[in-house]
XYZ file of N, CA and C in Angstrom:
729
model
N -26.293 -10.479 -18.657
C -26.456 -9.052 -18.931
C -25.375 -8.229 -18.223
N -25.168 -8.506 -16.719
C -23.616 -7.857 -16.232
C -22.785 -8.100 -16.741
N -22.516 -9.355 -16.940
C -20.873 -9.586 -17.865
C -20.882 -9.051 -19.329
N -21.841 -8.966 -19.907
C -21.960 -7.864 -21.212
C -21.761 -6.521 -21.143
N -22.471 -5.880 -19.790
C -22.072 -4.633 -19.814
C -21.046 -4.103 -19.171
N -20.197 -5.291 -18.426
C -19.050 -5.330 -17.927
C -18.159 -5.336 -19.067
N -18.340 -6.125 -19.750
C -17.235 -5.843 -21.112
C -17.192 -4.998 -21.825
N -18.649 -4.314 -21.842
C -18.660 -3.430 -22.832
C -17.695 -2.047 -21.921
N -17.899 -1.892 -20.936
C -16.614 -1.140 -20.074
C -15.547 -1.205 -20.073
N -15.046 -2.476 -20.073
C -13.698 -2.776 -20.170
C -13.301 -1.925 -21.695
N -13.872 -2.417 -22.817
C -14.080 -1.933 -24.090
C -14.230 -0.414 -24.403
N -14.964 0.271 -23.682
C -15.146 1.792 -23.664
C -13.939 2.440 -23.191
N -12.872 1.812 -21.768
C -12.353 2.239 -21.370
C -10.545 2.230 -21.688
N -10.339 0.798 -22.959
C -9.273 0.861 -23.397
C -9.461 1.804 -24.815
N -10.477 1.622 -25.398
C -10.549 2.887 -26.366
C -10.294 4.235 -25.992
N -10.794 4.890 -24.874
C -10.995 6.265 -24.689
C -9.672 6.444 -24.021
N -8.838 5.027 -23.311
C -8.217 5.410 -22.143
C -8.785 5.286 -20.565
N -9.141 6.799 -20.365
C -10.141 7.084 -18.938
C -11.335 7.555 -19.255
N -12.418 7.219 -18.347
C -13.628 8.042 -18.449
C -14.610 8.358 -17.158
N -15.460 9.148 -17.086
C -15.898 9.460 -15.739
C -17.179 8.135 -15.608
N -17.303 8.163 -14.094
C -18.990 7.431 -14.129
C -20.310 7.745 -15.112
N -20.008 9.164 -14.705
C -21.145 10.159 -15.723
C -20.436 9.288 -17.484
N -19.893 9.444 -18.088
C -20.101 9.197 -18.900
C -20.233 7.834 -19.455
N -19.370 6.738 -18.731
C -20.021 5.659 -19.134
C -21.362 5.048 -18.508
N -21.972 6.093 -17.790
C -23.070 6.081 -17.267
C -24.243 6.599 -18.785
N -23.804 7.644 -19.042
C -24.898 7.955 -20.740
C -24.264 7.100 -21.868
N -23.193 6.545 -22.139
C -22.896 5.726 -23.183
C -23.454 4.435 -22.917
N -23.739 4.062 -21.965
C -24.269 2.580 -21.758
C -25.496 3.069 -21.343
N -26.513 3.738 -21.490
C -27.914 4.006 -20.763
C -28.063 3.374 -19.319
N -27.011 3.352 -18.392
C -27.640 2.839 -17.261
C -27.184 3.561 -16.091
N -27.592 4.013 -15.061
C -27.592 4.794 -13.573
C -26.545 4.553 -13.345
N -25.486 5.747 -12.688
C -24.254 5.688 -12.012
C -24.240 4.747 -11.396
N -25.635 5.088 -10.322
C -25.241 3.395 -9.090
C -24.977 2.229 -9.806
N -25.492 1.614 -11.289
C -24.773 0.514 -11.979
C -23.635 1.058 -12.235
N -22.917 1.370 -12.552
C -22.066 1.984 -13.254
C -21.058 1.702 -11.871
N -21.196 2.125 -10.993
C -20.235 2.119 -9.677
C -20.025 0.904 -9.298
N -21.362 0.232 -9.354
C -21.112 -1.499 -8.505
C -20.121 -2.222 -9.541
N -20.287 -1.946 -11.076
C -19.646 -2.278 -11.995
C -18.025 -2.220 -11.873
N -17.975 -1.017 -11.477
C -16.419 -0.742 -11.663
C -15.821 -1.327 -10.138
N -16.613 -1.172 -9.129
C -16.324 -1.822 -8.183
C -15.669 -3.239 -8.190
N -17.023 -3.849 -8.528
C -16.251 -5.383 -9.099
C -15.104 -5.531 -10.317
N -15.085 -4.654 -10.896
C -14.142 -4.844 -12.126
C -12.579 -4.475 -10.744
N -12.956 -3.304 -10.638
C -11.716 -3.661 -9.637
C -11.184 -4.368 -8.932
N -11.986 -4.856 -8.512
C -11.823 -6.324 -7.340
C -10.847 -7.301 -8.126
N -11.427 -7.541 -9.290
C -10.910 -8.348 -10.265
C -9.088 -7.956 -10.753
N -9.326 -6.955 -10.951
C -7.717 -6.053 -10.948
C -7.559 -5.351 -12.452
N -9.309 -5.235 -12.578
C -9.227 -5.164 -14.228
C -9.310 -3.402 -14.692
N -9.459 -2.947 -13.687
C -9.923 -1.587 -13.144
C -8.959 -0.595 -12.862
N -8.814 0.506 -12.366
C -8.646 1.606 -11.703
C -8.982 2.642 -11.658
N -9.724 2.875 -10.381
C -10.285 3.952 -10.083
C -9.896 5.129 -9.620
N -10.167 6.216 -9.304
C -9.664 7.844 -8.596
C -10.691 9.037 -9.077
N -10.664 9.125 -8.002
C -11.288 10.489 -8.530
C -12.203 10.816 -9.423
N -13.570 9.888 -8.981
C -14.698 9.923 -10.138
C -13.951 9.845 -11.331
N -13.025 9.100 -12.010
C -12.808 8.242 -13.215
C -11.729 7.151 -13.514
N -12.885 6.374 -13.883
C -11.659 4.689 -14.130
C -10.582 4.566 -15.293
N -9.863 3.677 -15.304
C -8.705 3.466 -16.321
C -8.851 2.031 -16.511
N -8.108 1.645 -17.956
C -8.170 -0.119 -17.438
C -6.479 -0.250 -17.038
N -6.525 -1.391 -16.679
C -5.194 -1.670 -15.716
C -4.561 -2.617 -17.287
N -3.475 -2.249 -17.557
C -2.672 -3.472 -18.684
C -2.219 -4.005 -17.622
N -2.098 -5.478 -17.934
C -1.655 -6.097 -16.817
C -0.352 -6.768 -17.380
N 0.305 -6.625 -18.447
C 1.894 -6.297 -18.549
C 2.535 -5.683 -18.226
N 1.594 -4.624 -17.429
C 2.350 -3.481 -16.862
C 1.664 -2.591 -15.726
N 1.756 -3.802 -14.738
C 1.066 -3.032 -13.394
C 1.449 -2.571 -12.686
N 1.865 -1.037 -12.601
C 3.152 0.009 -11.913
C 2.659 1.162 -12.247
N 2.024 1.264 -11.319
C 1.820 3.289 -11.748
C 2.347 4.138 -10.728
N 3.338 3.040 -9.883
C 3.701 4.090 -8.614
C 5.209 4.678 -8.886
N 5.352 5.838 -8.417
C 6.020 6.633 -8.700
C 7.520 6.072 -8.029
N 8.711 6.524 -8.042
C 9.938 6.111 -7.936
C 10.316 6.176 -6.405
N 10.843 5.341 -5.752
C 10.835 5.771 -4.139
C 11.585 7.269 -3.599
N 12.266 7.789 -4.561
C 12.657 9.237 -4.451
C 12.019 10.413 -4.410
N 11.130 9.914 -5.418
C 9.733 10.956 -5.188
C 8.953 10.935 -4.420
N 8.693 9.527 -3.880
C 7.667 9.540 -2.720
C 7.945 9.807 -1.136
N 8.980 9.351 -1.291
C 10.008 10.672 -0.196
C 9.477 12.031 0.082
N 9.782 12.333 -0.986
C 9.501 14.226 -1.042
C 8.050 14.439 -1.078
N 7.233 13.315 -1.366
C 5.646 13.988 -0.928
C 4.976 13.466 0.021
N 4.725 14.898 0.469
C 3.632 14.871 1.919
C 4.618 14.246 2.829
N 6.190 14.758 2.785
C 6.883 14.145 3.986
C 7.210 15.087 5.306
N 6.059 16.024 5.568
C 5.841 16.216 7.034
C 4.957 15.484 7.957
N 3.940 15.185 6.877
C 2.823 14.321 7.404
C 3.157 12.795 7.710
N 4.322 12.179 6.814
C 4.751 11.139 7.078
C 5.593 10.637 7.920
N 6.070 11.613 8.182
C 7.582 11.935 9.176
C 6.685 11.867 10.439
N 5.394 12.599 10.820
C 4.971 12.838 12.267
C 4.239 11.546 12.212
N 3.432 10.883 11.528
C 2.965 9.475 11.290
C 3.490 8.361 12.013
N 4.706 8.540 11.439
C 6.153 7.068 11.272
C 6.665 7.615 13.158
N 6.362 8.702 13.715
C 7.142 8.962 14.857
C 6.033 8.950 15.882
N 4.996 8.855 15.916
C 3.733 8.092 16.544
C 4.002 6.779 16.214
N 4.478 5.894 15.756
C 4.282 4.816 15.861
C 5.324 4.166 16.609
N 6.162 4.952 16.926
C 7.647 4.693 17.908
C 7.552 4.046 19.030
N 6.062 4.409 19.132
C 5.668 4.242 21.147
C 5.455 2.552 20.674
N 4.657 1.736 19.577
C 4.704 0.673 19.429
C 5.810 -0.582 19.599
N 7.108 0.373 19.966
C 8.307 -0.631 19.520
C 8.963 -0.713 20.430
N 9.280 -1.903 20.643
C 10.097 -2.121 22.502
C 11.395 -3.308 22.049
N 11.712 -2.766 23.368
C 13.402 -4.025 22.833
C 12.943 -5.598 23.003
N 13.528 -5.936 22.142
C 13.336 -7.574 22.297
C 12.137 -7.750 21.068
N 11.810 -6.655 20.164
C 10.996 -7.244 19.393
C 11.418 -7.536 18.164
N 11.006 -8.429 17.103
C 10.676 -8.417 15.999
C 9.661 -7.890 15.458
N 10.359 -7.240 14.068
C 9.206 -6.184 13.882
C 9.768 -6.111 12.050
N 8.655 -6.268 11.348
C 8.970 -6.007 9.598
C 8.445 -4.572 9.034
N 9.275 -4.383 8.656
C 8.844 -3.090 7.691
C 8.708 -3.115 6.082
N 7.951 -2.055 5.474
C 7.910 -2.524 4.002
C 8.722 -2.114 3.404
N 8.636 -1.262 2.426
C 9.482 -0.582 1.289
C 9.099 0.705 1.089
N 8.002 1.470 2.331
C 7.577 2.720 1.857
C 7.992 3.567 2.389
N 7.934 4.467 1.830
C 8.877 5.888 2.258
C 8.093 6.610 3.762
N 7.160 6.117 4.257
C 6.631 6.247 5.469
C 7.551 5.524 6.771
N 7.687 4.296 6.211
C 8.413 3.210 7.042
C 9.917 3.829 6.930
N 10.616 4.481 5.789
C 11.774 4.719 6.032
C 11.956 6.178 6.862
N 10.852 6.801 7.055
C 10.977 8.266 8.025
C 11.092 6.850 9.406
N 9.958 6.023 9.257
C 10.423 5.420 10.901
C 11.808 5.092 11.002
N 12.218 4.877 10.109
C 13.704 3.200 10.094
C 14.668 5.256 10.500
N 14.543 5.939 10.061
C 15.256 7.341 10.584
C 15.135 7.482 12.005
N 14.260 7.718 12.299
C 13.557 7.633 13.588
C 13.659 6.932 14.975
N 14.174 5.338 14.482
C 14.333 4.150 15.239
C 15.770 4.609 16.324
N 15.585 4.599 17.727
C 16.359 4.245 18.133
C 17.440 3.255 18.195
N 18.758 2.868 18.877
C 19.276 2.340 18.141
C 18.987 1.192 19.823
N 18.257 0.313 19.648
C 18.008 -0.681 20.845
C 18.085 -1.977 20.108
N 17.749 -3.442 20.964
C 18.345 -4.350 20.813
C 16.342 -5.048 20.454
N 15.886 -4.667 18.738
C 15.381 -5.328 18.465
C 15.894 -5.944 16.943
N 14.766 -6.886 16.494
C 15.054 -7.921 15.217
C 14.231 -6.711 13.968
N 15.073 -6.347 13.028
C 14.101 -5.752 11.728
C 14.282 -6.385 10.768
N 12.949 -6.995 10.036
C 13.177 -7.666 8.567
C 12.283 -6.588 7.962
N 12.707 -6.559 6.311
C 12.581 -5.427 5.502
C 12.884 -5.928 4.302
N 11.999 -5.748 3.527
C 12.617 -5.619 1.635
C 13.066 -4.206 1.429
N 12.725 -3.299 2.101
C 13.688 -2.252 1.313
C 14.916 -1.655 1.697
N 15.560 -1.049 0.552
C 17.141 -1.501 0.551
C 17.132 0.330 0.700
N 16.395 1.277 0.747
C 16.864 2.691 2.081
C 17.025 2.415 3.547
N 15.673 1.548 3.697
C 16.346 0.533 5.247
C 17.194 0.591 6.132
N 17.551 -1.078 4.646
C 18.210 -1.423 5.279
C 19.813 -1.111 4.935
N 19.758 0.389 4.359
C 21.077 1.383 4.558
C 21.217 2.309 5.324
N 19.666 2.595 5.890
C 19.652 3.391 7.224
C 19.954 2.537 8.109
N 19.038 1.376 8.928
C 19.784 0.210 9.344
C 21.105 0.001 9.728
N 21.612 -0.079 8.895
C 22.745 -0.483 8.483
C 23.857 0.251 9.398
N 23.155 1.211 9.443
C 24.437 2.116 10.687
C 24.285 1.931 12.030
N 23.399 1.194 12.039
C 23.260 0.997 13.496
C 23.995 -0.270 14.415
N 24.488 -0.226 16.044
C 24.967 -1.285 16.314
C 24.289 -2.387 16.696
N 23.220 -1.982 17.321
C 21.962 -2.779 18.444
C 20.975 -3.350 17.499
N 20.629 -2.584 16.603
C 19.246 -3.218 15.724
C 19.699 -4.631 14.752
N 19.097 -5.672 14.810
C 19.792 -6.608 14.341
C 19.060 -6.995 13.074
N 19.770 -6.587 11.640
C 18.796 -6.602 10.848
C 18.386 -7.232 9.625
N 17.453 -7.864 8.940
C 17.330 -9.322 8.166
C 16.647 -8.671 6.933
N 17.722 -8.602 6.000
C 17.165 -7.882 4.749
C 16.488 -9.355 4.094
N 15.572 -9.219 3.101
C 14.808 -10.046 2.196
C 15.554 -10.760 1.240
N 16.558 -9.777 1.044
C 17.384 -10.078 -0.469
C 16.610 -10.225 -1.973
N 17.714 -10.868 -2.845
C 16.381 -11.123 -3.899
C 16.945 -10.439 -5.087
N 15.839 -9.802 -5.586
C 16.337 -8.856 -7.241
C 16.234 -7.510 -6.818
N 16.863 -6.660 -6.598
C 16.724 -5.396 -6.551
C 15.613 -4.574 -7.525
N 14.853 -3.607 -6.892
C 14.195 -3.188 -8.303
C 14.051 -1.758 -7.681
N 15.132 -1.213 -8.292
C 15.929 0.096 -8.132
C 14.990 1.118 -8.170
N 13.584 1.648 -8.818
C 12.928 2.493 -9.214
C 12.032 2.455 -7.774
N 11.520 1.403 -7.193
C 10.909 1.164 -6.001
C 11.911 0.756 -4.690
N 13.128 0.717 -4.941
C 13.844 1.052 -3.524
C 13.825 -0.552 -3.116
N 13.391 -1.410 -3.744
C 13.083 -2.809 -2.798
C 13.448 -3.965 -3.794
N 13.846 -5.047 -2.708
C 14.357 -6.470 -3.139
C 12.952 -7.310 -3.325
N 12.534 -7.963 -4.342
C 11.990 -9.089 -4.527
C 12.554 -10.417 -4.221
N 12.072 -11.606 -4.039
C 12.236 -12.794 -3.397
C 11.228 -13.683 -3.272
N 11.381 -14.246 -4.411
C 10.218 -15.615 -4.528
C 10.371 -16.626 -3.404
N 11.310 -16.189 -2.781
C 11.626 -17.932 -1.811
C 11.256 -16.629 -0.108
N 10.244 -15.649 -0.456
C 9.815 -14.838 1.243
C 9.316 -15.815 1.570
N 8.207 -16.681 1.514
C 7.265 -17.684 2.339
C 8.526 -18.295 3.381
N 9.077 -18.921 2.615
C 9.825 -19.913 2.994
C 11.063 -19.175 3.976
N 11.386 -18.164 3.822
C 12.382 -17.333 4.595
C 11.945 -17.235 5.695
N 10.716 -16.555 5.709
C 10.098 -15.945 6.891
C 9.547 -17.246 8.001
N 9.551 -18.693 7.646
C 9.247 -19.831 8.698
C 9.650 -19.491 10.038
N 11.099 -19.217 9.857
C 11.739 -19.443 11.224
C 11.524 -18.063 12.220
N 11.027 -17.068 11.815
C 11.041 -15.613 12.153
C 9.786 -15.732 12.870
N 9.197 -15.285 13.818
C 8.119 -14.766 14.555
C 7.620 -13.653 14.905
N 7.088 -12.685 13.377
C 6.780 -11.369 13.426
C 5.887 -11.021 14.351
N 6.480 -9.981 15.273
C 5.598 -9.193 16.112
C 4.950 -8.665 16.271
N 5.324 -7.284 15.010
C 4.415 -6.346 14.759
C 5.042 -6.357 12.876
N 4.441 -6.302 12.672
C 4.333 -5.796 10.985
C 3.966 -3.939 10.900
N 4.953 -3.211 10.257
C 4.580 -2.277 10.376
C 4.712 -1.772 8.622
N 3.193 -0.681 8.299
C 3.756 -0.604 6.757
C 2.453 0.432 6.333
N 3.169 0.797 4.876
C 1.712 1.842 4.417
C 1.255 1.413 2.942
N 0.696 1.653 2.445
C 0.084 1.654 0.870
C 0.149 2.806 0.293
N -0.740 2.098 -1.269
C -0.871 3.389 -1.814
C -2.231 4.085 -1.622
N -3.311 3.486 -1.317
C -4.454 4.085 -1.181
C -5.572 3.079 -0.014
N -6.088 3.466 0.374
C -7.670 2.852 1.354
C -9.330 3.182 0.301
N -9.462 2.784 -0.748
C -10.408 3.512 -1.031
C -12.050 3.057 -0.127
N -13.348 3.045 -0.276
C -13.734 3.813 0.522
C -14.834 2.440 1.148
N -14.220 1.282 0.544
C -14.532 0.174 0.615
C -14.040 -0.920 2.051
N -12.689 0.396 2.292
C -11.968 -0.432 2.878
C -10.824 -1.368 2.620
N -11.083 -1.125 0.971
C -9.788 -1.909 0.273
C -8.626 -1.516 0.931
N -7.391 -1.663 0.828
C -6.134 -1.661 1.045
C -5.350 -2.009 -0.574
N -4.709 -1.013 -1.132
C -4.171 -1.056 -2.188
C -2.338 -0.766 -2.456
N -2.069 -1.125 -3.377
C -0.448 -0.783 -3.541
C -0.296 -0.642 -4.939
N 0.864 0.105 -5.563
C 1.169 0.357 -6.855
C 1.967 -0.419 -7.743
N 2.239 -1.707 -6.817
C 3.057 -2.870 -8.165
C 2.557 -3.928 -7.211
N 2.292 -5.468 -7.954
C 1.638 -6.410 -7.678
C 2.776 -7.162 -6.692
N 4.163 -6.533 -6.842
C 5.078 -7.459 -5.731
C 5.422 -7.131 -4.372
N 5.425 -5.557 -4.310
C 4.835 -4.964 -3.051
C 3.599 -5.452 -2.264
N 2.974 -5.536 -3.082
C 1.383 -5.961 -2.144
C 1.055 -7.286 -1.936
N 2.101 -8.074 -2.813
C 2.000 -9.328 -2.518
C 3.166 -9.524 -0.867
N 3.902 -8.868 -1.132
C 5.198 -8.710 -0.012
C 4.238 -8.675 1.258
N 3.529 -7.017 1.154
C 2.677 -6.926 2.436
C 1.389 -7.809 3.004
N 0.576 -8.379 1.982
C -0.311 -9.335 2.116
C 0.226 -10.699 2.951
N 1.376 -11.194 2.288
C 1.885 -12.412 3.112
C 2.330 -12.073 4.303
N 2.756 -10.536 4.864
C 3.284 -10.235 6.177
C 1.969 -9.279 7.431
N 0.789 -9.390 6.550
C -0.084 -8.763 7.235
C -0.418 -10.181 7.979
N -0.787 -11.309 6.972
C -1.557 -12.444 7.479
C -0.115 -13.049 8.484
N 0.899 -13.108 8.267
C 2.057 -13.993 9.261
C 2.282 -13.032 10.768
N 2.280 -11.589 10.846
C 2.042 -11.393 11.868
C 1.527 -11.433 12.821
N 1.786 -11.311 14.330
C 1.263 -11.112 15.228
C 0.382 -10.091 15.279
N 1.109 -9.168 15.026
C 0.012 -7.426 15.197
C 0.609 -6.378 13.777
N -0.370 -6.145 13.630
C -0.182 -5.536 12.655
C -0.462 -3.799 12.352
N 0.542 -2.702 12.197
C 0.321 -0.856 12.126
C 0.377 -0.808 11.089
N -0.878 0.391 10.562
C -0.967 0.439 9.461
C -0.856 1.966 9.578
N 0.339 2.473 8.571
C 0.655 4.210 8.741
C -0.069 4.750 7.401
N -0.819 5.585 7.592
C -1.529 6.378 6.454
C -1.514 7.966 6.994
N -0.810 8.415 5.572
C -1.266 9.886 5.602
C -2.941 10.478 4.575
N -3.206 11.542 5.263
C -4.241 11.757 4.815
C -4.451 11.800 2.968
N -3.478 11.657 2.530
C -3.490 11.862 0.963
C -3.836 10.654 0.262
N -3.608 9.327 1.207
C -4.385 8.312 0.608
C -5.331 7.732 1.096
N -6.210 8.425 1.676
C -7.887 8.002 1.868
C -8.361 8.002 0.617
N -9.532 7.386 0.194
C -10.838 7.255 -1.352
C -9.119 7.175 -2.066
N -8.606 6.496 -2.173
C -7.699 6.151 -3.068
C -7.593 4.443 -3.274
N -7.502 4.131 -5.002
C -7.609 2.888 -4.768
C -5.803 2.768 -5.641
N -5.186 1.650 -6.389
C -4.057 1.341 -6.645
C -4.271 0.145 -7.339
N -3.030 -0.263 -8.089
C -3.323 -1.455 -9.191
C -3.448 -2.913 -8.474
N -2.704 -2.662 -7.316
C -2.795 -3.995 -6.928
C -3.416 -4.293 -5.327
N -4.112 -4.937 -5.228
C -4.623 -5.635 -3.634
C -3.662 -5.845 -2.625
N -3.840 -5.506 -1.164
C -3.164 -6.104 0.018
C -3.986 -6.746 0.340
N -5.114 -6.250 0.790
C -6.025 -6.922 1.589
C -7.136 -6.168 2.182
N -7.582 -6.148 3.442
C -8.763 -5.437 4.020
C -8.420 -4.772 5.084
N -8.804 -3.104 5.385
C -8.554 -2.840 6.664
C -8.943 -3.638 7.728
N -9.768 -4.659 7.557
C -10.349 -5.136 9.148
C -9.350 -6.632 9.266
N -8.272 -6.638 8.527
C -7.118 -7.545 8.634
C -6.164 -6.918 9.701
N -6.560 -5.692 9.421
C -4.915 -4.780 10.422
C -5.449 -4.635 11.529
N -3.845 -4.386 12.918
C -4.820 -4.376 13.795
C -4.878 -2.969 14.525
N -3.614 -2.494 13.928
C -4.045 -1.044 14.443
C -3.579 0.083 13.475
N -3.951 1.318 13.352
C -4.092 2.578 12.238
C -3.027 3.611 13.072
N -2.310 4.084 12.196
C -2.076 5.310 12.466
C -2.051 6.588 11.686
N -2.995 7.399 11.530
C -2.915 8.489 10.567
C -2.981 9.922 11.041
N -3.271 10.835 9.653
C -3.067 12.110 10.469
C -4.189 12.805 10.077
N -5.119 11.751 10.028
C -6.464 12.424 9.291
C -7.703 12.197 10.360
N -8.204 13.347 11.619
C -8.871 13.323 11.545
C -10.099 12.876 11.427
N -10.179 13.766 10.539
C -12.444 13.336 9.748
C -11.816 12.369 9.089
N -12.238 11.048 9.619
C -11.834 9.640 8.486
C -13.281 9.600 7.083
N -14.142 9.925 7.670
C -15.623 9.558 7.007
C -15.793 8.164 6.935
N -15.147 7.588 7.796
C -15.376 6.259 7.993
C -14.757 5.182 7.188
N -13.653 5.712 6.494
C -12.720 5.134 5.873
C -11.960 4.412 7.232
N -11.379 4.888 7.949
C -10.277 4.629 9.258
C -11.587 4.213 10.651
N -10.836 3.151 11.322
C -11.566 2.971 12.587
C -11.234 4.505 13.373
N -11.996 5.019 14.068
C -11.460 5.809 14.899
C -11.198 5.243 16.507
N -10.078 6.472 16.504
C -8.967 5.975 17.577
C -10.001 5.436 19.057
C-alpha cells in the first residue's frame, strides 16, 4: 500500500511538475503527516525534492539545480565572508586541510593567511586564489573541469587522496533540511564532500543562515558525521548543535 501510494506521487508530481503537501495530501485522501513521511523517504531515495512546503521530482539525467559559482558568490556574501573568517582560528601551520568548491570556502581561501600549511581542493577559484601565494603548499584534484560550478572532477579522488592525511576538512552545502540531512546541488560535489567528510580527521561545517530547512538533489551525509559547525544563525530550532 506505501509503495502504491508512493508511486502514485512520484506520478502526480511529474505530471503537475511541483505540488504542495496540502495538495497531494486531498488528491490521494490521506493526512499530511502521510504525505510528509512519504516524501521524506522518497527523498532519501533521491527521487524527491523538497522546499518550502512543496516537492518536485528529481530527473535524474539531470541532477543540477545549483546555480553557477558566480552567482553564488554574490549571494548572501556578507554572511559568508564573516562565516569563512570565524573559521580562521581553526587553522594552524603545519596543517593539512581540504576545501570544497563553495563559494563560502573561497571567501576563506581570500582570507587565508599566507603560512606554511598543505591545501587540497577541487575548486579551480582556489586554487587561483591559492595560487598567489608563497607558503601555502597547494594540491589541486585535477580532473574535468566543469566550468559552471567552478570545480575539477576526478574519478581516480579515492585513490589520490591515500597518501594525504586530512586534518581538517573544511566545506558548506546546499541545504541542512530539518532532518539533519546534509545536501548539495550536483551528485559530484557531494560525492567529492562525502568521501572527504568520512577520510578526515576533523571535520567544519560553514553554513549561512539561508540554508537551514533546505534540502538539495543530492546527499553528503549527516550532520552528526561533522565535527564541528560554523554559522551565523542563531535560533538554529535545532537544525545546528548549539555552540
Amino acid at each position: 500500500m506505501k509503495a502504491a501510494r508512493q508511486q502514485a506521487i512520484t506520478d502526480l508530481l511529474i505530471t503537475h511538475k511541483n505540488l504542495t503537501t496540502e495538495a497531494l495530501s486531498l488528491q490521494l485522501n490521506v493526512s499530511k503527516e502521510t504525505i510528509r513521511r512519504d516524501l521524506n523517504e522518497l527523498q532519501m531515495q533521491g527521487k524527491v525534492l523538497r522546499n518550502h512546503g512543496r516537492a518536485r521530482i528529481i530527473h535524474q539525467e539531470n541532477q543540477d539545480s545549483g546555480e553557477p559559482f558566480h552567482i553564488r558568490r554574490k549571494s548572501h556574501y556578507a554572511h559568508k565572508a564573516d562565516v569563512a573568517r570565524d573559521a580562521l582560528a581553526w587553522i594552524e601551520e603545519g596543517m593539512v586541510i581540504a576545501l570544497d568548491a563553495s563559494s563560502t570556502c573561497w571567501y576563506l581561501a581570500r582570507q587565508l593567511p599566507d603560512i606554511n600549511i598543505h591545501v587540497f581542493t577541487n575548486s579551480q577559484p582556489i586554487c587561483q586564489e591559492l595560487g598567489k601565494r608563497e607558503h601555502i603548499q597547494l594540491i589541486c584534484s585535477g580532473g574535468r573541469l566543469e566550468r559552471k560550478d567552478g570545480c575539477y572532477i576526478n574519478p581516480s579522488l579515492i585513490s589520490q587522496l591515500k597518501p594525504l592525511d586530512i586534518d581538517l576538512f573544511i566545506f558548506s552545502c546546499a541545504g541542512i533540511d530539518s532532518n539533519g540531512t546534509l545536501w548539495d546541488s550536483t551528485a559530484t560535489n557531494a560525492e567529492f564532500k562525502s568521501i572527504l567528510l568520512k577520510r578526515a580527521s576533523q571535520s567544519l561545517l560553514l553554513i549561512d543562515k539561508s540554508k537551514l530547512h533546505r534540502s538539495g538533489e543530492a546527499r553528503i551525509g549527516h550532520l552528526e558525521e561533522v565535527t564541528h559547525v560554523i554559522s551565523d544563525e542563531q535560533q538554529t530550532d535545532g537544525v545546528l548543535p548549539q555552540a
